[in-house]
PDB file of C-alpha atoms in Angstrom:
ATOM      1  CA  MET A 116     -62.137 -91.322 -81.285  1.00  0.00           C
ATOM      2  CA  LYS A 117     -65.254 -89.225 -81.842  1.00  0.00           C
ATOM      3  CA  ARG A 118     -64.222 -86.950 -78.991  1.00  0.00           C
ATOM      4  CA  ILE A 119     -60.870 -86.290 -80.620  1.00  0.00           C
ATOM      5  CA  TYR A 120     -62.550 -85.378 -83.906  1.00  0.00           C
ATOM      6  CA  ALA A 121     -65.003 -83.170 -82.055  1.00  0.00           C
ATOM      7  CA  CYS A 122     -62.153 -81.401 -80.258  1.00  0.00           C
ATOM      8  CA  LEU A 123     -60.249 -80.944 -83.517  1.00  0.00           C
ATOM      9  CA  ALA A 124     -63.365 -79.526 -85.148  1.00  0.00           C
ATOM     10  CA  ILE A 125     -63.811 -77.106 -82.261  1.00  0.00           C
ATOM     11  CA  VAL A 126     -60.181 -75.987 -82.472  1.00  0.00           C
ATOM     12  CA  ALA A 127     -60.465 -75.547 -86.238  1.00  0.00           C
ATOM     13  CA  ALA A 128     -63.631 -73.486 -85.786  1.00  0.00           C
ATOM     14  CA  LEU A 129     -61.957 -71.310 -83.142  1.00  0.00           C
ATOM     15  CA  LEU A 130     -58.964 -70.714 -85.409  1.00  0.00           C
ATOM     16  CA  VAL A 131     -61.202 -69.763 -88.319  1.00  0.00           C
ATOM     17  CA  ILE A 132     -63.101 -67.340 -86.106  1.00  0.00           C
ATOM     18  CA  ALA A 133     -59.837 -65.849 -84.801  1.00  0.00           C
ATOM     19  CA  PHE A 134     -58.460 -65.346 -88.305  1.00  0.00           C
ATOM     20  CA  TYR A 135     -61.740 -63.907 -89.582  1.00  0.00           C
ATOM     21  CA  SER A 136     -62.101 -61.424 -86.736  1.00  0.00           C
ATOM     22  CA  SER A 137     -58.449 -60.385 -87.089  1.00  0.00           C
ATOM     23  CA  PHE A 138     -58.949 -59.865 -90.814  1.00  0.00           C
ATOM     24  CA  ARG A 139     -62.055 -57.748 -90.197  1.00  0.00           C
ATOM     25  CA  VAL A 140     -60.268 -55.595 -87.609  1.00  0.00           C
ATOM     26  CA  GLN A 141     -57.283 -55.123 -89.937  1.00  0.00           C
ATOM     27  CA  GLN A 142     -59.630 -54.099 -92.747  1.00  0.00           C
ATOM     28  CA  PHE A 143     -61.476 -51.753 -90.385  1.00  0.00           C
ATOM     29  CA  ALA A 144     -58.212 -50.168 -89.225  1.00  0.00           C
ATOM     30  CA  GLU A 145     -57.223 -49.405 -92.819  1.00  0.00           C
ATOM     31  CA  GLU A 146     -60.601 -47.860 -93.630  1.00  0.00           C
ATOM     32  CA  ILE A 147     -60.799 -45.778 -90.465  1.00  0.00           C
ATOM     33  CA  SER A 148     -57.187 -44.595 -90.892  1.00  0.00           C
ATOM     34  CA  GLU A 149     -58.127 -43.300 -94.329  1.00  0.00           C
ATOM     35  CA  ASP A 150     -61.086 -41.413 -92.820  1.00  0.00           C
ATOM     36  CA  LEU A 151     -58.856 -39.947 -90.111  1.00  0.00           C
ATOM     37  CA  ASP A 152     -56.276 -38.840 -92.676  1.00  0.00           C
ATOM     38  CA  ASN A 153     -59.007 -37.241 -94.789  1.00  0.00           C
ATOM     39  CA  ALA A 154     -60.381 -35.411 -91.754  1.00  0.00           C
ATOM     40  CA  MET A 155     -56.953 -34.134 -90.698  1.00  0.00           C
ATOM     41  CA  GLY A 156     -56.180 -33.001 -94.244  1.00  0.00           C
ATOM     42  CA  ALA A 157     -59.499 -31.188 -94.456  1.00  0.00           C
ATOM     43  CA  ILE A 158     -58.865 -29.448 -91.131  1.00  0.00           C
ATOM     44  CA  ARG A 159     -55.440 -28.330 -92.334  1.00  0.00           C
ATOM     45  CA  ASP A 160     -57.094 -26.961 -95.488  1.00  0.00           C
ATOM     46  CA  GLU A 161     -59.720 -25.272 -93.278  1.00  0.00           C
ATOM     47  CA  ASP A 162     -62.503 -27.294 -94.910  1.00  0.00           C
ATOM     48  CA  LEU A 163     -64.496 -28.011 -91.777  1.00  0.00           C
ATOM     49  CA  THR A 164     -67.469 -29.389 -93.724  1.00  0.00           C
ATOM     50  CA  GLY A 165     -65.272 -31.992 -95.437  1.00  0.00           C
ATOM     51  CA  ALA A 166     -63.658 -32.878 -92.114  1.00  0.00           C
ATOM     52  CA  ARG A 167     -67.049 -33.316 -90.465  1.00  0.00           C
ATOM     53  CA  GLN A 168     -68.149 -35.537 -93.352  1.00  0.00           C
ATOM     54  CA  ALA A 169     -65.051 -37.755 -92.968  1.00  0.00           C
ATOM     55  CA  LEU A 170     -65.623 -37.943 -89.208  1.00  0.00           C
ATOM     56  CA  ALA A 171     -69.269 -38.887 -89.718  1.00  0.00           C
ATOM     57  CA  GLU A 172     -68.223 -41.688 -92.104  1.00  0.00           C
ATOM     58  CA  GLY A 173     -65.668 -42.943 -89.578  1.00  0.00           C
ATOM     59  CA  ALA A 174     -68.186 -42.853 -86.720  1.00  0.00           C
ATOM     60  CA  GLU A 175     -70.719 -44.731 -88.860  1.00  0.00           C
ATOM     61  CA  LEU A 176     -68.078 -47.355 -89.661  1.00  0.00           C
ATOM     62  CA  CYS A 177     -67.332 -47.753 -85.928  1.00  0.00           C
ATOM     63  CA  ASP A 178     -71.025 -48.123 -85.226  1.00  0.00           C
ATOM     64  CA  ARG A 179     -71.404 -50.822 -87.903  1.00  0.00           C
ATOM     65  CA  MET A 180     -68.388 -52.745 -86.576  1.00  0.00           C
ATOM     66  CA  ARG A 181     -69.676 -52.501 -83.017  1.00  0.00           C
ATOM     67  CA  GLU A 182     -73.125 -53.760 -83.963  1.00  0.00           C
ATOM     68  CA  GLY A 183     -72.103 -56.285 -86.608  1.00  0.00           C
ATOM     69  CA  MET A 184     -69.144 -57.931 -84.888  1.00  0.00           C
ATOM     70  CA  ASN A 185     -70.254 -57.799 -81.255  1.00  0.00           C
ATOM     71  CA  HIS A 186     -70.313 -61.592 -81.066  1.00  0.00           C
ATOM     72  CA  LEU A 187     -66.634 -61.867 -82.075  1.00  0.00           C
ATOM     73  CA  LEU A 188     -64.864 -58.717 -80.894  1.00  0.00           C
ATOM     74  CA  ARG A 189     -64.649 -56.442 -77.899  1.00  0.00           C
ATOM     75  CA  THR A 190     -67.015 -53.569 -78.525  1.00  0.00           C
ATOM     76  CA  GLU A 191     -65.411 -51.200 -75.997  1.00  0.00           C
ATOM     77  CA  ASP A 192     -62.600 -50.337 -78.424  1.00  0.00           C
ATOM     78  CA  PHE A 193     -65.033 -49.376 -81.167  1.00  0.00           C
ATOM     79  CA  THR A 194     -67.199 -47.434 -78.720  1.00  0.00           C
ATOM     80  CA  GLU A 195     -64.204 -45.397 -77.497  1.00  0.00           C
ATOM     81  CA  LEU A 196     -63.086 -44.752 -81.056  1.00  0.00           C
ATOM     82  CA  GLU A 197     -66.567 -43.658 -82.081  1.00  0.00           C
ATOM     83  CA  ALA A 198     -66.727 -41.353 -79.040  1.00  0.00           C
ATOM     84  CA  ALA A 199     -63.399 -39.752 -80.014  1.00  0.00           C
ATOM     85  CA  LEU A 200     -64.634 -39.186 -83.571  1.00  0.00           C
ATOM     86  CA  ARG A 201     -67.928 -37.718 -82.373  1.00  0.00           C
ATOM     87  CA  ALA A 202     -66.052 -35.477 -79.901  1.00  0.00           C
ATOM     88  CA  ALA A 203     -63.813 -34.237 -82.720  1.00  0.00           C
ATOM     89  CA  ASP A 204     -66.938 -33.540 -84.767  1.00  0.00           C
ATOM     90  CA  GLY A 205     -68.369 -31.573 -81.844  1.00  0.00           C
ATOM     91  CA  HIS A 206     -65.193 -29.510 -81.589  1.00  0.00           C
ATOM     92  CA  LEU A 207     -65.395 -28.749 -85.303  1.00  0.00           C
ATOM     93  CA  GLU A 208     -69.028 -27.760 -84.904  1.00  0.00           C
ATOM     94  CA  TRP A 209     -67.912 -25.171 -82.359  1.00  0.00           C
ATOM     95  CA  ASN A 210     -65.069 -24.085 -84.665  1.00  0.00           C
ATOM     96  CA  ALA A 211     -62.251 -25.429 -82.465  1.00  0.00           C
ATOM     97  CA  PRO A 212     -59.879 -27.267 -84.835  1.00  0.00           C
ATOM     98  CA  GLU A 213     -57.042 -27.561 -82.273  1.00  0.00           C
ATOM     99  CA  GLU A 214     -59.224 -29.583 -79.911  1.00  0.00           C
ATOM    100  CA  ALA A 215     -60.457 -31.652 -82.864  1.00  0.00           C
ATOM    101  CA  PHE A 216     -56.836 -32.458 -83.740  1.00  0.00           C
ATOM    102  CA  GLY A 217     -56.300 -33.692 -80.180  1.00  0.00           C
ATOM    103  CA  GLU A 218     -59.295 -36.023 -80.433  1.00  0.00           C
ATOM    104  CA  LEU A 219     -58.143 -37.222 -83.860  1.00  0.00           C
ATOM    105  CA  ARG A 220     -54.697 -38.033 -82.477  1.00  0.00           C
ATOM    106  CA  ARG A 221     -56.326 -39.985 -79.664  1.00  0.00           C
ATOM    107  CA  ALA A 222     -58.398 -41.842 -82.260  1.00  0.00           C
ATOM    108  CA  GLN A 223     -55.265 -42.598 -84.305  1.00  0.00           C
ATOM    109  CA  VAL A 224     -53.623 -44.184 -81.269  1.00  0.00           C
ATOM    110  CA  GLN A 225     -56.687 -46.349 -80.717  1.00  0.00           C
ATOM    111  CA  VAL A 226     -56.717 -47.415 -84.378  1.00  0.00           C
ATOM    112  CA  GLU A 227     -53.009 -48.280 -84.261  1.00  0.00           C
ATOM    113  CA  THR A 228     -53.623 -50.352 -81.137  1.00  0.00           C
ATOM    114  CA  LEU A 229     -56.455 -52.217 -82.845  1.00  0.00           C
ATOM    115  CA  ALA A 230     -54.312 -52.828 -85.925  1.00  0.00           C
ATOM    116  CA  TRP A 231     -51.417 -54.072 -83.790  1.00  0.00           C
ATOM    117  CA  LEU A 232     -53.664 -56.452 -81.893  1.00  0.00           C
ATOM    118  CA  ALA A 233     -55.091 -57.774 -85.154  1.00  0.00           C
ATOM    119  CA  GLN A 234     -51.609 -58.319 -86.597  1.00  0.00           C
ATOM    120  CA  ARG A 235     -50.923 -60.902 -83.934  1.00  0.00           C
ATOM    121  CA  HIS A 236     -52.927 -63.315 -86.064  1.00  0.00           C
ATOM    122  CA  ILE A 237     -52.477 -61.974 -89.590  1.00  0.00           C
ATOM    123  CA  CYS A 238     -49.112 -61.133 -91.136  1.00  0.00           C
ATOM    124  CA  THR A 239     -49.407 -58.335 -93.682  1.00  0.00           C
ATOM    125  CA  GLN A 240     -47.411 -58.303 -96.888  1.00  0.00           C
ATOM    126  CA  LYS A 241     -44.904 -55.555 -97.569  1.00  0.00           C
ATOM    127  CA  SER A 242     -44.673 -54.007-101.022  1.00  0.00           C
ATOM    128  CA  ALA A 243     -40.964 -53.091-100.834  1.00  0.00           C
ATOM    129  CA  PRO A 244     -38.317 -55.803-100.677  1.00  0.00           C
ATOM    130  CA  PRO A 245     -37.379 -56.431 -97.036  1.00  0.00           C
ATOM    131  CA  THR A 246     -34.022 -55.490 -95.613  1.00  0.00           C
ATOM    132  CA  ARG A 247     -31.881 -57.843 -93.540  1.00  0.00           C
ATOM    133  CA  LEU A 248     -33.296 -56.450 -90.301  1.00  0.00           C
ATOM    134  CA  GLU A 249     -36.870 -56.849 -91.581  1.00  0.00           C
ATOM    135  CA  ASN A 250     -36.091 -60.455 -92.553  1.00  0.00           C
ATOM    136  CA  GLN A 251     -34.919 -61.151 -89.008  1.00  0.00           C
ATOM    137  CA  THR A 252     -37.969 -59.397 -87.592  1.00  0.00           C
ATOM    138  CA  GLU A 253     -40.273 -61.402 -89.860  1.00  0.00           C
ATOM    139  CA  ALA A 254     -38.526 -64.631 -88.860  1.00  0.00           C
ATOM    140  CA  VAL A 255     -39.015 -63.804 -85.179  1.00  0.00           C
ATOM    141  CA  ARG A 256     -42.654 -62.835 -85.819  1.00  0.00           C
ATOM    142  CA  PHE A 257     -43.217 -66.081 -87.764  1.00  0.00           C
ATOM    143  CA  CYS A 258     -41.722 -68.138 -84.939  1.00  0.00           C
ATOM    144  CA  LEU A 259     -43.792 -66.333 -82.319  1.00  0.00           C
ATOM    145  CA  PHE A 260     -46.872 -66.687 -84.509  1.00  0.00           C
ATOM    146  CA  ASN A 261     -46.312 -70.433 -84.921  1.00  0.00           C
ATOM    147  CA  ASP A 262     -45.577 -70.764 -81.211  1.00  0.00           C
ATOM    148  CA  HIS A 263     -48.862 -69.002 -80.497  1.00  0.00           C
ATOM    149  CA  LEU A 264     -50.743 -71.339 -82.842  1.00  0.00           C
ATOM    150  CA  LEU A 265     -49.133 -74.368 -81.261  1.00  0.00           C
ATOM    151  CA  ARG A 266     -49.993 -73.213 -77.762  1.00  0.00           C
ATOM    152  CA  LEU A 267     -53.600 -72.383 -78.572  1.00  0.00           C
ATOM    153  CA  PRO A 268     -54.779 -75.984 -79.148  1.00  0.00           C
ATOM    154  CA  ILE A 269     -52.684 -77.281 -76.264  1.00  0.00           C
ATOM    155  CA  SER A 270     -54.100 -74.772 -73.817  1.00  0.00           C
ATOM    156  CA  PHE A 271     -57.548 -75.347 -75.258  1.00  0.00           C
ATOM    157  CA  PHE A 272     -57.275 -79.115 -74.831  1.00  0.00           C
ATOM    158  CA  SER A 273     -55.874 -78.790 -71.318  1.00  0.00           C
ATOM    159  CA  SER A 274     -58.741 -76.455 -70.386  1.00  0.00           C
ATOM    160  CA  LEU A 275     -61.203 -78.863 -71.948  1.00  0.00           C
ATOM    161  CA  LYS A 276     -59.643 -81.768 -70.046  1.00  0.00           C
ATOM    162  CA  LYS A 277     -59.842 -79.844 -66.747  1.00  0.00           C
ATOM    163  CA  LEU A 278     -63.434 -78.904 -67.432  1.00  0.00           C
ATOM    164  CA  SER A 279     -64.477 -82.413 -68.415  1.00  0.00           C
ATOM    165  CA  THR A 280     -62.588 -83.978 -65.502  1.00  0.00           C
ATOM    166  CA  SER A 281     -64.390 -81.745 -63.056  1.00  0.00           C
ATOM    167  CA  ALA A 282     -67.698 -82.736 -64.669  1.00  0.00           C
ATOM    168  CA  ASN A 283     -66.724 -86.458 -64.784  1.00  0.00           C
ATOM    169  CA  CYS A 284     -67.306 -86.640 -68.548  1.00  0.00           C
ATOM    170  CA  TRP A 285     -64.232 -88.707 -69.461  1.00  0.00           C
TER     171      TRP A 285
END
């Protein structure tokens, strides 16, 4: 009976960690998207100093996420995003806004990918009332989300059983 409680505690801890890391990535994606929008707006207004400041803030945020969440998340995504932001800053330093826009678009794609991956665990709320199609989409997402949550403990327990059987623990 103690083993069952221990396994349930481990599953609960893994779920909490998954939800926390997804929440942090979602929060990061919102903050970095704001920095990217500010940088693009500043480039359009030909305010290269303001754009470089927004890019520096975004790169610093990537660096903090990479260092602070390295035990929970893949750091390669944040490293690539930081490299794109620093490359855009370098292009602005050399007064090449077109190349900076290309790097910013690449960074936006990476941020959208991170946000999409984080939304697998967290469902965001919409401010406008949903349409019929959105209701169906949300219902499908909810079912897939619940299916994912139901599979996670099962696959975890089956992996644990295989591992313990090979070690003759049971």
